[in-house]
């Protein structure tokens, strides 16, 4: 895993993934007490940064392998990112999803060209089901984060941050990344280390699901006790990845955590001040910038909003936090 | 009013106004039955395209005049656009607003550096109050649309549309613009006529407030019977402007109208598929693209989302249109 893979992914993504802008609002600057720049990956295709990794992985396959198709396990943003990237390549995709996933997510994933295979969380093993289908059809598994070409794809977001921060004449900044398994974080950290070492990447997680923060503190991979029950479902993973953790341990500053209430309030601010739709897991970095500035080290903070795939009921809760 | 003024405004806006991207979603393409490209001016500074005209007008003043300050009558997007543009120029601004304007809008306008002067709609004349202050202090009035430098500023949005449509290899398209007094529409129409004549600008208004549509049909300026009572308040004006109407009459195709319900549904789609916050008046063009495609002439439609300054209560109504 190195910067060259990220640059090669960027070449493959050019003209296909969106180069998302850096946004800002004087109102957010005032709340945060520093300059806040927003990297809105909710505006990426399929509503999250996951399209980058999906495109990178699918486009890296040799044509014959790609033609047989790809497979992923996901009920969320990775599913949509891989499905749409495969569809645009004319490649078949199978997404293995729990049968109790929200109907809209299943419908969306199918509409993006995927064959959705449902399994029962209580009785089935998704690995067993997926493994059998993959073997039968010769599909390539695309893991959500512990996968070099996926990290490379997510890292293209970091190349953009580094270039655009330079264009804004920013010498030093904290870069806050909403962190699940660490694919995006480690990709951005590699890109910034290469292209703009004045940017320090920091992870942000929900309280109670801070496996990455604790792993960074202890120097060894720590796990979460719970795997569900958070509104920040998009970034809840059991532990940082074997590939992603060493990168984060080498390059990232101490991790931060925010409460669910803070994530909802950050969504409200994104609505009111940025005109952006953020999902709870995609808003934790903004929450840290707005409400935990005492833990930041620089006059400028760059904040990823990693996704916007949220249903109306949850979004209303965020709106209710606005005075 | 000509294309050179727009190009000069673009030079003055460079690095200050945002060059907003063209966004898309396969889900919107499917509903519309054609390719849909979104120009999200809700992501512009202050949440609407009005910042362009504000910046253009303030930056066009000679330094001495600018130092004395500017004045505008507005309770909405023009107020915030002018206030912020003036603040960034270090120039004082006075915004004359009705005393029953929403508290948040008054607070926002003040926070953007303006002195807000309130008047009573029932008993006061805003022109009289504003005129007196302007004369006392030597302020320059910036009209919301019938003002050459404002039209020039809004026209920069059209230069971006023309350039980005070319980059997407689009030969012909309808360009739908949410239309109030016609400042944005006439500016975009001038820009497209000069830089990409394959783009036909079409106005979109709410039913019952279709002064521009009727004016285009009759060839003479028509007025609206009602001036309030629409949720699309941002684009409700008494009649097209004396400067803007001749430009629209020369360059624009027939106007379209949509219902308020359709505007709310379009806001729901913008939330779900684009992760954007649109206000009702800013969503009428998207509503026309999604629900009135029979009136369009091309395989591609470019849609402006002109603003996103909407409160939580109204946005919830839009969310409630989602199945």
XYZ file of C-alpha atoms in Angstrom, chain B residues 44-303:
260
model
C -23.066 29.219 -3.338
C -21.990 31.522 -0.492
C -25.018 32.599 1.605
C -26.983 29.651 0.185
C -28.156 31.162 -3.086
C -26.962 32.594 -6.414
C -27.676 36.077 -5.056
C -24.116 36.327 -3.732
C -22.933 36.543 -7.364
C -24.986 39.642 -8.110
C -24.157 41.163 -4.751
C -20.430 40.695 -5.272
C -20.625 41.954 -8.836
C -22.457 45.128 -7.854
C -20.305 45.919 -4.802
C -17.038 45.187 -6.594
C -18.037 47.373 -9.564
C -18.272 50.505 -7.414
C -15.367 52.917 -7.353
C -13.543 52.675 -3.997
C -14.813 55.961 -2.638
C -18.447 55.159 -3.369
C -18.025 51.665 -1.979
C -16.535 53.021 1.218
C -19.697 55.011 1.866
C -21.695 51.784 1.620
C -24.620 50.080 -0.086
C -28.279 49.605 0.673
C -30.828 46.969 -0.384
C -34.489 46.194 0.265
C -34.963 42.501 0.857
C -36.089 40.033 3.454
C -34.463 37.128 1.731
C -31.614 35.844 -0.360
C -30.688 39.191 -1.928
C -30.271 40.661 1.576
C -27.777 37.996 2.591
C -25.937 38.088 -0.743
C -25.452 41.862 -0.633
C -24.606 41.921 3.087
C -21.907 39.271 2.799
C -20.432 40.734 -0.386
C -20.229 44.140 1.290
C -18.702 42.664 4.447
C -15.998 40.884 2.466
C -15.223 44.176 0.740
C -15.020 45.945 4.101
C -17.931 48.161 3.046
C -20.903 49.058 5.246
C -24.330 47.807 4.189
C -27.853 48.691 5.231
C -30.614 46.175 4.576
C -34.191 47.389 4.878
C -36.390 44.485 5.999
C -39.998 44.185 7.093
C -40.306 43.877 10.864
C -42.297 40.650 10.446
C -39.475 38.901 8.553
C -38.415 35.602 10.173
C -36.119 36.223 13.132
C -33.504 33.863 11.715
C -33.238 35.862 8.487
C -32.818 39.100 10.387
C -30.194 37.490 12.630
C -28.337 36.006 9.659
C -28.280 39.287 7.779
C -26.896 41.068 10.841
C -24.337 38.300 11.372
C -23.150 38.878 7.807
C -22.231 42.411 8.768
C -25.287 44.393 7.715
C -27.102 47.087 9.630
C -30.722 45.931 9.471
C -33.364 48.657 9.421
C -36.846 47.338 10.099
C -40.050 48.889 8.777
C -43.712 48.168 9.337
C -45.258 46.767 6.167
C -48.669 48.170 7.106
C -47.715 51.763 7.838
C -44.245 52.495 6.405
C -42.881 52.875 2.888
C -39.599 51.017 2.597
C -38.599 53.196 -0.341
C -39.108 56.314 1.747
C -37.162 54.949 4.715
C -34.416 53.544 2.548
C -34.252 56.619 0.356
C -33.779 58.884 3.363
C -30.979 56.739 4.832
C -29.300 56.410 1.444
C -29.317 60.144 0.919
C -28.084 60.940 4.439
C -25.151 58.556 4.188
C -24.462 58.562 0.473
C -25.268 54.851 0.094
C -25.640 53.160 -3.285
C -28.879 51.227 -3.840
C -28.452 47.676 -5.171
C -31.711 46.511 -6.749
C -32.420 42.774 -6.644
C -32.714 42.180 -10.399
C -33.288 45.257 -12.554
C -29.696 46.378 -12.108
C -27.049 45.844 -14.809
C -24.205 44.781 -12.523
C -26.509 42.407 -10.663
C -27.598 40.784 -13.922
C -23.929 40.581 -14.918
C -23.096 38.804 -11.672
C -25.918 36.288 -12.014
C -24.799 35.765 -15.616
C -21.532 34.281 -14.381
C -23.613 31.256 -13.409
C -24.471 30.962 -17.109
C -20.824 31.167 -18.179
C -20.120 28.201 -15.892
C -23.091 26.263 -17.245
C -22.006 26.890 -20.835
C -18.396 25.879 -20.173
C -19.256 22.791 -18.137
C -21.908 21.645 -20.622
C -19.285 21.830 -23.367
C -16.884 19.826 -21.215
C -19.645 17.190 -20.876
C -19.972 17.214 -24.696
C -23.566 18.393 -24.556
C -24.642 19.920 -27.884
C -28.214 20.846 -27.024
C -30.198 21.123 -23.816
C -33.008 22.957 -22.087
C -31.706 25.056 -19.201
C -34.414 25.485 -16.572
C -34.117 28.515 -14.306
C -36.229 29.265 -11.237
C -37.472 32.722 -12.156
C -38.528 35.718 -10.047
C -37.729 39.122 -11.494
C -35.521 37.600 -14.158
C -32.041 38.694 -13.062
C -30.602 35.185 -13.019
C -32.599 34.077 -16.056
C -31.560 36.975 -18.254
C -27.949 36.713 -17.134
C -27.790 32.993 -17.891
C -29.574 33.539 -21.215
C -27.027 36.163 -22.309
C -24.134 33.928 -21.287
C -25.497 30.852 -23.053
C -26.349 32.813 -26.209
C -22.731 33.944 -26.383
C -20.897 30.809 -25.287
C -23.185 27.875 -26.083
C -26.177 28.714 -28.303
C -27.289 25.063 -28.211
C -28.587 25.741 -24.713
C -32.129 27.139 -24.543
C -33.068 28.906 -21.332
C -36.586 28.327 -20.002
C -38.193 29.999 -17.007
C -40.013 28.072 -14.278
C -42.480 29.684 -11.850
C -45.101 28.528 -9.350
C -48.668 28.290 -10.616
C -50.609 31.462 -9.870
C -47.422 33.557 -9.920
C -46.545 33.122 -13.575
C -46.017 36.725 -14.574
C -42.923 35.889 -16.623
C -44.595 33.037 -18.498
C -47.563 35.250 -19.412
C -45.259 38.120 -20.308
C -43.288 35.876 -22.652
C -46.533 34.636 -24.256
C -48.009 38.093 -24.747
C -44.802 39.925 -25.547
C -45.531 42.609 -22.968
C -44.877 42.836 -19.239
C -47.668 41.177 -17.239
C -48.129 41.350 -13.481
C -49.204 38.933 -10.772
C -52.507 39.561 -9.040
C -51.121 38.242 -5.767
C -47.786 39.137 -4.201
C -47.762 36.691 -1.316
C -49.224 33.412 -0.154
C -46.735 31.153 -1.973
C -44.265 28.836 -0.277
C -41.939 29.803 -3.149
C -41.467 33.268 -1.630
C -37.908 33.643 -2.943
C -39.123 33.947 -6.546
C -42.375 35.857 -6.102
C -42.070 39.274 -7.744
C -44.747 41.618 -9.076
C -43.538 41.506 -12.690
C -40.424 40.910 -14.795
C -38.033 43.851 -14.851
C -37.718 46.543 -17.481
C -34.143 45.439 -18.128
C -34.617 41.707 -17.729
C -37.800 41.241 -19.726
C -36.512 42.300 -23.169
C -33.543 39.937 -22.748
C -35.802 37.038 -21.779
C -38.245 37.843 -24.593
C -35.408 37.733 -27.104
C -33.580 34.638 -25.839
C -35.808 32.347 -23.757
C -38.181 29.572 -24.789
C -41.744 29.362 -23.438
C -42.099 29.483 -19.659
C -43.196 26.577 -17.465
C -45.126 26.418 -14.208
C -45.287 23.851 -11.420
C -47.494 23.394 -8.395
C -46.333 23.948 -4.821
C -46.808 20.229 -4.205
C -44.450 19.476 -7.098
C -41.874 21.895 -5.682
C -42.017 20.073 -2.331
C -41.658 16.702 -4.047
C -38.646 18.002 -5.974
C -37.111 19.102 -2.657
C -37.637 15.534 -1.424
C -35.819 14.133 -4.453
C -32.979 16.635 -4.020
C -32.647 15.446 -0.419
C -32.742 11.754 -1.286
C -30.797 11.666 -4.547
C -28.508 14.685 -4.497
C -27.996 15.229 -0.746
C -28.860 18.869 -1.317
C -31.093 21.222 0.619
C -33.303 23.217 -1.756
C -35.861 25.838 -0.773
C -39.288 25.694 -2.454
C -38.597 28.563 -4.852
C -35.212 27.031 -5.621
C -36.742 23.667 -6.484
C -39.311 24.665 -9.115
C -36.902 24.067 -12.009
C -36.159 20.559 -10.742
C -39.893 19.991 -10.373
C -40.414 20.993 -14.003
C -37.645 18.656 -15.170
C -39.012 15.708 -13.191
C -42.744 16.193 -13.676
C -43.223 18.235 -16.871
C -40.771 16.633 -19.227
C -43.379 16.644 -21.999
C -42.731 20.373 -22.365
C -38.977 19.981 -22.858
C -37.284 19.737 -26.242
C -33.959 18.021 -25.647
C -32.483 14.759 -24.370
C -30.565 16.668 -21.729
C -31.927 19.159 -19.240
C -29.773 21.409 -17.077
C -31.541 22.421 -13.884
